[in-house]
mmCIF file of C-alpha atoms in Angstrom:
data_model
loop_
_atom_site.group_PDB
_atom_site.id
_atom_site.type_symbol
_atom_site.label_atom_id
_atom_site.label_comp_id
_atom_site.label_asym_id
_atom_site.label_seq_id
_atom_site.Cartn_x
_atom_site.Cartn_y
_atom_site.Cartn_z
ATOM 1 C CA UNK X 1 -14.577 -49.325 48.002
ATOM 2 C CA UNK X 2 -13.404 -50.803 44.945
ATOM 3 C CA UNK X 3 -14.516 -49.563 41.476
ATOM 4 C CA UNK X 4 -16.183 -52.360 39.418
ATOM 5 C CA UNK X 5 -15.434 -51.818 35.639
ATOM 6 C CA UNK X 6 -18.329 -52.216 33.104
ATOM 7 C CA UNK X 7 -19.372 -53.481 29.693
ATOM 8 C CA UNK X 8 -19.781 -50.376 28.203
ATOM 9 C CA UNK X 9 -16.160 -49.887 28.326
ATOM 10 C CA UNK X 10 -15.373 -52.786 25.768
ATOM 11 C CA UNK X 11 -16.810 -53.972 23.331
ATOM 12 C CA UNK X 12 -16.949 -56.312 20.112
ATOM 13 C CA UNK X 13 -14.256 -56.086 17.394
ATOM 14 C CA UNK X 14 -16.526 -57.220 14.826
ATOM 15 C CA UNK X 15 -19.992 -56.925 13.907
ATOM 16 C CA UNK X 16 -21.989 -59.006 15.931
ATOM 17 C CA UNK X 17 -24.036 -61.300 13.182
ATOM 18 C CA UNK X 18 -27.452 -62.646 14.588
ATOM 19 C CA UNK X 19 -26.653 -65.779 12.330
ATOM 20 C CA UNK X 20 -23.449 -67.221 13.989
ATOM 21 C CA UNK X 21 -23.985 -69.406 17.064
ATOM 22 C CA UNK X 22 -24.005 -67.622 20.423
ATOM 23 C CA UNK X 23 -22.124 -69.993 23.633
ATOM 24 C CA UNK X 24 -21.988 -68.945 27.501
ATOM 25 C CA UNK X 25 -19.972 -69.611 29.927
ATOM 26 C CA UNK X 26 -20.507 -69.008 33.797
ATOM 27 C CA UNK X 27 -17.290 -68.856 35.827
ATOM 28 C CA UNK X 28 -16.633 -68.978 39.339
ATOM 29 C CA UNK X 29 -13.445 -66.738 40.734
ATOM 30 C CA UNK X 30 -12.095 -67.787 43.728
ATOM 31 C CA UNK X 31 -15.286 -69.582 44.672
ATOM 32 C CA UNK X 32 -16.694 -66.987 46.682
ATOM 33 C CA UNK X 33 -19.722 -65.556 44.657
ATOM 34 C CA UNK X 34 -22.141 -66.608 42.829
ATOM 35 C CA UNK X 35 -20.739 -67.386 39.044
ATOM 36 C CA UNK X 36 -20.669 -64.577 36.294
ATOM 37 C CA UNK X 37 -21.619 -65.019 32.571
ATOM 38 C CA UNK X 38 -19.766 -64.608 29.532
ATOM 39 C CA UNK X 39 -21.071 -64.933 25.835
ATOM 40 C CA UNK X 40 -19.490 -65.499 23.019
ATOM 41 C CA UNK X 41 -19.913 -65.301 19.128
ATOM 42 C CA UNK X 42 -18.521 -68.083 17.177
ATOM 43 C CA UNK X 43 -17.083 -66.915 13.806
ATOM 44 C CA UNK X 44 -18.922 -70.270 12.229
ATOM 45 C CA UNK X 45 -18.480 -68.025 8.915
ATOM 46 C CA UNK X 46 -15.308 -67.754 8.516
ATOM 47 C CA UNK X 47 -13.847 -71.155 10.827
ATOM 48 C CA UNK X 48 -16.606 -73.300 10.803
ATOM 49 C CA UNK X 49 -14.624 -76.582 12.059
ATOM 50 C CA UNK X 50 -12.974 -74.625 15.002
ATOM 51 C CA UNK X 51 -16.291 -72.969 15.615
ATOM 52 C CA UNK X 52 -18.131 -76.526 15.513
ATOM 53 C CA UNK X 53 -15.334 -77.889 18.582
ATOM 54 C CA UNK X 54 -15.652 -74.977 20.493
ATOM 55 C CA UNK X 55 -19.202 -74.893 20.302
ATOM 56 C CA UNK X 56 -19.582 -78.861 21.143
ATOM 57 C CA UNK X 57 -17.161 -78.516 23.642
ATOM 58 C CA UNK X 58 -19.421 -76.338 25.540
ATOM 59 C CA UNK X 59 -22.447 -78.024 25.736
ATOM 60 C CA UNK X 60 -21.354 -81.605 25.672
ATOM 61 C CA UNK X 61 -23.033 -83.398 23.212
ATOM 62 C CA UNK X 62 -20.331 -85.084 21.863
ATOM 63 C CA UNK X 63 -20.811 -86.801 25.090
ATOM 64 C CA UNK X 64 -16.990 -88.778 25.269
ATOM 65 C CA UNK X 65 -13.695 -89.158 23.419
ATOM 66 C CA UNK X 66 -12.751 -92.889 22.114
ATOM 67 C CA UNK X 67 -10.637 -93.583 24.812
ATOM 68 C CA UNK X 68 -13.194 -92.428 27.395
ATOM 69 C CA UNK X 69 -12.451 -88.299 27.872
ATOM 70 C CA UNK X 70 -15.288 -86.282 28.460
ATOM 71 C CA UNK X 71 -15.730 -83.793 25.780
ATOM 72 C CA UNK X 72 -17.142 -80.835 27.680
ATOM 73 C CA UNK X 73 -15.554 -77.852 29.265
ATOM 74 C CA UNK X 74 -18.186 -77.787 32.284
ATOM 75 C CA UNK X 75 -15.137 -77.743 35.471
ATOM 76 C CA UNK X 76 -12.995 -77.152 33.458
ATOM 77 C CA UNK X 77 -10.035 -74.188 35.026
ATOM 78 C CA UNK X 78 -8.568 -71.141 33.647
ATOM 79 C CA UNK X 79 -4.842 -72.780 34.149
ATOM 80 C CA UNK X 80 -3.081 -70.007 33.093
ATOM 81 C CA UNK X 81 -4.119 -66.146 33.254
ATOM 82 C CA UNK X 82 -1.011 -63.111 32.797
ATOM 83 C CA UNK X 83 -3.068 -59.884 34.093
ATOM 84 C CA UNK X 84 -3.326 -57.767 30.838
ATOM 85 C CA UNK X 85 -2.600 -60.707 28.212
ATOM 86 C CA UNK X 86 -3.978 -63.754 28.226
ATOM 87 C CA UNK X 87 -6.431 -65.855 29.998
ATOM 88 C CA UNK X 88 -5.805 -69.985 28.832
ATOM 89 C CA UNK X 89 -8.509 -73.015 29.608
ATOM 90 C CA UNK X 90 -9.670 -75.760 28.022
ATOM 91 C CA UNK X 91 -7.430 -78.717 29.052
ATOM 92 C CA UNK X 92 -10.466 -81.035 29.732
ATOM 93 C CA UNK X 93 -8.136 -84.133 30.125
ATOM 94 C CA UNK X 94 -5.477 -82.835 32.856
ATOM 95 C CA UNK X 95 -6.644 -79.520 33.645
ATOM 96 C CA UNK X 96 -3.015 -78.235 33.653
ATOM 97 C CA UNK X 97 -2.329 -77.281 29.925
ATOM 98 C CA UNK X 98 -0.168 -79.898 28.911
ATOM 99 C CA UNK X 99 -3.802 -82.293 27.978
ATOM 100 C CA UNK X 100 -6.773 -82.006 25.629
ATOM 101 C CA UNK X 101 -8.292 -83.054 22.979
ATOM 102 C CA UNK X 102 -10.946 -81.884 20.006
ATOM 103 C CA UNK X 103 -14.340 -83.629 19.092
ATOM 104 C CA UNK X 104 -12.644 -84.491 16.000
ATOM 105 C CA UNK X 105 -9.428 -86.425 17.975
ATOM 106 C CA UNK X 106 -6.407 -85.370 19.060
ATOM 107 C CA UNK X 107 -5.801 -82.359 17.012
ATOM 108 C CA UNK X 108 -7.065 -81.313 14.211
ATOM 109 C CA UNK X 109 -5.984 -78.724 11.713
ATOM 110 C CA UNK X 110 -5.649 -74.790 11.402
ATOM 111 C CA UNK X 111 -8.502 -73.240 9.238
ATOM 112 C CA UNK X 112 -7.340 -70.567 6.581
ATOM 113 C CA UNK X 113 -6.741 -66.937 8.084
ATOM 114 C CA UNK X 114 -9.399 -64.933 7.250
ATOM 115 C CA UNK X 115 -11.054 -61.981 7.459
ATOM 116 C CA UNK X 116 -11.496 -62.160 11.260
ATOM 117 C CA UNK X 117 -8.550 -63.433 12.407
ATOM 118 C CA UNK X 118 -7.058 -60.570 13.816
ATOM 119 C CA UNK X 119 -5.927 -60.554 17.728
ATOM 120 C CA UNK X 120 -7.348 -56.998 17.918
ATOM 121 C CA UNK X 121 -7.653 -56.557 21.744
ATOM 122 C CA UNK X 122 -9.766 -57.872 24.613
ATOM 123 C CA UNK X 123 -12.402 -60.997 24.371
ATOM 124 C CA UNK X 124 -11.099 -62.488 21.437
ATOM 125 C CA UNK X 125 -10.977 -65.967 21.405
ATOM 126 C CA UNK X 126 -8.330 -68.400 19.704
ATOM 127 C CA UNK X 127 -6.705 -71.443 19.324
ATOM 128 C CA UNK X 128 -3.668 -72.573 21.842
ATOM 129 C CA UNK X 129 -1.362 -74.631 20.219
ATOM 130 C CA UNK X 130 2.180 -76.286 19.851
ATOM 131 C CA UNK X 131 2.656 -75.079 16.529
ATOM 132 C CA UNK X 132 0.567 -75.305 13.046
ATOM 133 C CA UNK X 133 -2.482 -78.111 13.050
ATOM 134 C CA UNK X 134 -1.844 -78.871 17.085
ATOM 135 C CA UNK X 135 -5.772 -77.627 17.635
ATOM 136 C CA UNK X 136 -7.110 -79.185 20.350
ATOM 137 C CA UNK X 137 -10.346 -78.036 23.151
ATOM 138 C CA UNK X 138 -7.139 -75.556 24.435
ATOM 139 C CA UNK X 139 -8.152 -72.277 24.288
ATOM 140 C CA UNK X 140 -7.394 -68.222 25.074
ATOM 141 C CA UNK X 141 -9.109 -64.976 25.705
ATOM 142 C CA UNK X 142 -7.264 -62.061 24.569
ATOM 143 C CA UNK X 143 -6.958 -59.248 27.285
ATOM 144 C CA UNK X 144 -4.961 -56.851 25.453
ATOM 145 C CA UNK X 145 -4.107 -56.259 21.512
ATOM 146 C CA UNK X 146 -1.716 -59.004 20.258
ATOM 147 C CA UNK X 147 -1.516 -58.862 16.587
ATOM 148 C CA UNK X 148 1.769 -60.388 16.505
ATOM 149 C CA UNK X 149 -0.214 -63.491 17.236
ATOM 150 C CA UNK X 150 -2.000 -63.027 13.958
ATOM 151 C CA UNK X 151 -1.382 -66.199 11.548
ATOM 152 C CA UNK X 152 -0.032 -67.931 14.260
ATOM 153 C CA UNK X 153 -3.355 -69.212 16.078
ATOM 154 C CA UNK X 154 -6.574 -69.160 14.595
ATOM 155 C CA UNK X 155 -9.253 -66.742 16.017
ATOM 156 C CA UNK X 156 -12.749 -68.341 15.993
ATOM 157 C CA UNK X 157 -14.779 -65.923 18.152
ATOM 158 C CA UNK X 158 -14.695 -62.428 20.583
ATOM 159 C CA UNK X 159 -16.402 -62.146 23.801
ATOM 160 C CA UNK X 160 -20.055 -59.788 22.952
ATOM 161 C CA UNK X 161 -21.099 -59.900 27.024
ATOM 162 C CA UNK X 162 -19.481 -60.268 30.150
ATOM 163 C CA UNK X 163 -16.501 -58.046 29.546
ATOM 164 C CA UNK X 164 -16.895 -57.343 33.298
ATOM 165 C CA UNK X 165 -16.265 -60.635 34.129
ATOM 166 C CA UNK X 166 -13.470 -61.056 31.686
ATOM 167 C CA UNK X 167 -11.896 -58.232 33.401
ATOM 168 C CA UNK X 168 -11.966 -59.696 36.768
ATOM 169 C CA UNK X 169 -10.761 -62.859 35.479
ATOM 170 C CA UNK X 170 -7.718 -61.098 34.161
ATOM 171 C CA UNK X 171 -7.330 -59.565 37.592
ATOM 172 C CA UNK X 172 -6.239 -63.210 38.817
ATOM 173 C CA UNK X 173 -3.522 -63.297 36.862
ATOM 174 C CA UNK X 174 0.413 -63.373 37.513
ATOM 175 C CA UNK X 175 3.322 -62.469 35.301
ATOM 176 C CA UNK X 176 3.905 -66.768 35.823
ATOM 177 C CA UNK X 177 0.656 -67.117 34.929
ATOM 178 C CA UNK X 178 -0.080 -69.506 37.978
ATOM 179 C CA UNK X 179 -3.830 -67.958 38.975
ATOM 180 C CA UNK X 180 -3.949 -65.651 42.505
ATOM 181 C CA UNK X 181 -7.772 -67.647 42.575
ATOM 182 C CA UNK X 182 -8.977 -70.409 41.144
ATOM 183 C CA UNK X 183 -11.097 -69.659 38.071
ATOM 184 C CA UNK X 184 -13.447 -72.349 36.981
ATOM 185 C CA UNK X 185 -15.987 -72.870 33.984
ATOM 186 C CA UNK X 186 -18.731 -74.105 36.224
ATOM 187 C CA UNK X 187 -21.736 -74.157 33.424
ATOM 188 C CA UNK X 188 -21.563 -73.734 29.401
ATOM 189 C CA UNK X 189 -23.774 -74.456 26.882
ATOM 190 C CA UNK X 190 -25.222 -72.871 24.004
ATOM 191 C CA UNK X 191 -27.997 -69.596 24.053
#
C-alpha cells in the first residue's frame, strides 16, 4: 500500500498573519477522486497589487477582461509540473502557458522585493513571467528551495494547508514538465 505523506511534514515559511486574505483552491488529479483543498496566504502586506490579482483571479469577481476573457482560474490546468520543482497554472486564456492576462490588463508590473520574497522551499507562490513587469494571472508553486529565483519573480504568498495535496500534485510531474495526469483547479474562491 502506498504511504500518503502529511501536513505535518511541511509547513509555512512565514508567520501566518490572521490579517492577510486567505484563498482556496480544490484540485482534481487525474480526475479520479473527489478534489483536494489547498489554502493559501496572500502576502497583501508586502505585494498588495499582486496579492489583489491573485486574489480576484480566484473568485471571479472581476467577472471578464475587455476583450471578453474570463478572469477566473475556476478550470483552469496545472500546464506544467517538474516532480520536485515547480508546479505552473494560471493561463486562463489558452490553458497552455503561452496566454493570460491580469485584472489590471495584460501585464502589469513587478512590486518591490521585500521582506518575503524569498523562494524558501515548498508552497510558495510567485509570479511566472517573461522577464521584469511581464505579470500576468501565470503562476507557480514552489516544491523545493529555489532562492536563485529570488529578485527574479515576485513571491506574493506560501501554501498554509493542503501540503498533502501539493505533494501529490508534484507527483504528476515530468522532467518535460508535460503532466503524467491532468491536474485541474476545479473550485477557488476566497475563505
Amino acid at each position: 500500500m502506498e504511504q500518503r505523506e502529511t501536513s505535518h511534514e511541511y509547513k509555512p515559511h512565514y508567520p501566518v498573519s490572521e490579517d492577510t486574505p486567505k484563498v482556496f483552491f480544490e484540485v482534481s488529479i487525474g480526475g479520479v477522486a473527489e478534489p483536494q483543498k489547498i489554502i493559501f496566504e496572500l502576502f497583501q502586506d508586502t505585494v498588495p497589487r499582486t496579492a489583489e490579482n491573485f486574489r480576484c483571479l480566484c473568485t471571479g469577481e472581476k467577472g471578464c477582461s475587455d476583450d471578453n476573457k474570463l478572469l477566473f482560474y475556476k478550470n483552469c490546468p496545472f500546464h506544467r509540473i517538474v516532480e520536485g520543482f515547480t508546479a505552473q497554472a494560471g493561463d486562463i486564456t489558452k490553458g497552455d502557458g503561452t496566454g493570460g492576462i491580469s485584472i489590471y490588463g495584460k501585464h502589469f508590473d513587478d512590486e518591490p522585493f521585500g521582506p518575503k520574497s524569498s523562494h524558501l522551499g515548498p508552497g510558495i507562490i510567485s509570479m511566472a513571467n517573461d522577464g521584469p513587469n511581464s505579470n500576468s494571472s501565470q503562476f507557480f508553486i514552489v516544491l523545493s528551495p529555489l532562492t536563485y529565483l529570488d529578485q527574479v519573480h515576485v513571491v506574493f504568498g506560501q501554501v498554509i494547508e493542503g501540503f498533502d495535496v501539493l505533494h501529490a500534485i508534484s507527483r504528476c510531474g515530468t522532467a518535460s514538465g508535460i503532466p503524467k495526469k491532468p491536474v485541474i483547479i476545479t473550485e477557488c474562491g476566497q475563505l
